[in-house]
mmCIF file of C-alpha atoms in Angstrom:
data_model
loop_
_atom_site.group_PDB
_atom_site.id
_atom_site.type_symbol
_atom_site.label_atom_id
_atom_site.label_comp_id
_atom_site.label_asym_id
_atom_site.label_seq_id
_atom_site.Cartn_x
_atom_site.Cartn_y
_atom_site.Cartn_z
ATOM 1 C CA MET A 1 29.961 67.958 14.386
ATOM 2 C CA PRO A 2 30.219 64.832 12.165
ATOM 3 C CA ASP A 3 33.066 63.682 10.020
ATOM 4 C CA LEU A 4 31.015 63.704 6.675
ATOM 5 C CA GLU A 5 32.176 61.084 4.301
ATOM 6 C CA LEU A 6 31.949 62.855 0.020
ATOM 7 C CA ASP A 7 33.386 61.124 -3.131
ATOM 8 C CA LEU A 8 34.680 63.780 -5.450
ATOM 9 C CA ARG A 9 34.312 63.591 -8.761
ATOM 10 C CA ALA A 10 33.582 64.282 -12.517
ATOM 11 C CA PRO A 11 30.480 62.790 -13.285
ATOM 12 C CA THR A 12 29.002 61.058 -16.563
ATOM 13 C CA GLU A 13 26.347 61.145 -17.824
ATOM 14 C CA THR A 14 24.683 58.740 -16.304
ATOM 15 C CA ASP A 15 24.536 60.562 -12.880
ATOM 16 C CA ALA A 16 22.226 63.426 -14.653
ATOM 17 C CA ALA A 17 18.714 61.837 -12.683
ATOM 18 C CA VAL A 18 20.847 62.217 -9.382
ATOM 19 C CA ILE A 19 22.677 65.797 -10.313
ATOM 20 C CA ALA A 20 19.099 67.126 -11.428
ATOM 21 C CA ASP A 21 17.636 66.234 -8.366
ATOM 22 C CA ALA A 22 20.240 67.909 -6.453
ATOM 23 C CA LEU A 23 19.702 70.156 -8.284
ATOM 24 C CA ASN A 24 15.981 70.604 -7.553
ATOM 25 C CA ALA A 25 16.427 69.975 -4.153
ATOM 26 C CA HIS A 26 18.462 73.264 -3.801
ATOM 27 C CA SER A 27 16.021 75.309 -6.841
ATOM 28 C CA ARG A 28 12.683 74.110 -4.178
ATOM 29 C CA SER A 29 14.342 75.619 -1.115
ATOM 30 C CA LEU A 30 15.620 79.411 -2.486
ATOM 31 C CA TYR A 31 12.381 79.342 -5.157
ATOM 32 C CA GLY A 32 9.822 76.263 -4.372
ATOM 33 C CA THR A 33 10.615 74.800 -7.474
ATOM 34 C CA ASP A 34 12.637 72.718 -9.301
ATOM 35 C CA ASP A 35 15.045 74.436 -11.909
ATOM 36 C CA SER A 36 15.918 71.200 -14.059
ATOM 37 C CA THR A 37 14.731 67.409 -15.795
ATOM 38 C CA ALA A 38 17.348 64.613 -16.023
ATOM 39 C CA ALA A 39 17.069 65.041 -19.743
ATOM 40 C CA GLU A 40 18.444 69.038 -19.648
ATOM 41 C CA VAL A 41 21.268 67.523 -17.415
ATOM 42 C CA GLY A 42 22.042 64.858 -19.788
ATOM 43 C CA SER A 43 22.815 67.327 -22.638
ATOM 44 C CA TRP A 44 25.508 68.849 -20.393
ATOM 45 C CA PHE A 45 27.051 66.379 -21.305
ATOM 46 C CA ALA A 46 26.976 66.638 -24.987
ATOM 47 C CA VAL A 47 27.795 70.840 -24.862
ATOM 48 C CA PRO A 48 31.430 71.361 -27.040
ATOM 49 C CA ASP A 49 32.374 73.700 -24.378
ATOM 50 C CA ILE A 50 31.945 71.378 -21.682
ATOM 51 C CA ASP A 51 34.412 68.187 -20.974
ATOM 52 C CA ALA A 52 32.795 67.252 -18.436
ATOM 53 C CA ALA A 53 35.954 64.766 -17.181
ATOM 54 C CA GLN A 54 37.987 68.019 -16.542
ATOM 55 C CA ASP A 55 35.098 71.270 -15.705
ATOM 56 C CA MET A 56 32.485 69.145 -13.686
ATOM 57 C CA ARG A 57 32.546 67.130 -10.158
ATOM 58 C CA VAL A 58 30.009 66.172 -8.276
ATOM 59 C CA ALA A 59 30.766 65.237 -4.729
ATOM 60 C CA VAL A 60 28.761 61.740 -3.772
ATOM 61 C CA LEU A 61 27.274 60.592 -0.162
ATOM 62 C CA PRO A 62 27.867 57.675 1.033
ATOM 63 C CA ASP A 63 23.917 56.669 -0.275
ATOM 64 C CA GLY A 64 24.771 57.585 -3.752
ATOM 65 C CA SER A 65 23.022 61.327 -3.646
ATOM 66 C CA ILE A 66 25.142 64.877 -5.204
ATOM 67 C CA ALA A 67 25.399 66.477 -2.197
ATOM 68 C CA ALA A 68 27.365 68.978 -4.815
ATOM 69 C CA TYR A 69 27.616 69.736 -7.873
ATOM 70 C CA ALA A 70 30.121 71.938 -10.005
ATOM 71 C CA ASP A 71 30.430 73.249 -13.509
ATOM 72 C CA LEU A 72 33.459 75.895 -14.797
ATOM 73 C CA GLY A 73 33.506 77.036 -18.002
ATOM 74 C CA GLY A 74 34.436 80.559 -20.177
ATOM 75 C CA GLY A 75 37.262 81.239 -20.345
ATOM 76 C CA TYR A 76 37.168 83.938 -23.221
ATOM 77 C CA GLY A 77 37.102 87.066 -24.410
ATOM 78 C CA GLU A 78 39.848 89.677 -22.919
ATOM 79 C CA PRO A 79 40.826 89.964 -20.448
ATOM 80 C CA PRO A 80 39.604 86.124 -20.161
ATOM 81 C CA ARG A 81 36.662 85.355 -17.477
ATOM 82 C CA LEU A 82 35.469 82.266 -15.661
ATOM 83 C CA TRP A 83 32.414 81.378 -14.436
ATOM 84 C CA LEU A 84 31.262 79.051 -12.054
ATOM 85 C CA ASP A 85 28.019 76.866 -11.083
ATOM 86 C CA LEU A 86 28.620 75.789 -7.382
ATOM 87 C CA ARG A 87 24.783 74.695 -6.285
ATOM 88 C CA VAL A 88 25.337 72.318 -3.394
ATOM 89 C CA ARG A 89 21.392 70.386 -1.520
ATOM 90 C CA PRO A 90 20.450 71.898 0.924
ATOM 91 C CA THR A 91 20.675 69.852 4.803
#
């Protein structure tokens, strides 16, 4: 298997369209339909409980496309519980 070069970084709002593209590729592979729009993904950057620099990550391929997206949230309640949303573009 060849080495895969990825850039793992926090996304910015300007990544919304390429994130949506990756999420939709994942959704189409499982359910045959799109899951997100660029506008919806862009709105995640304005959610008060989400700090994109700390809570979100994208794995970017050399061509600029998103190979995977993840966000982590929660930490509420007793005992505190976290959730992880991880989606990988199918190959």
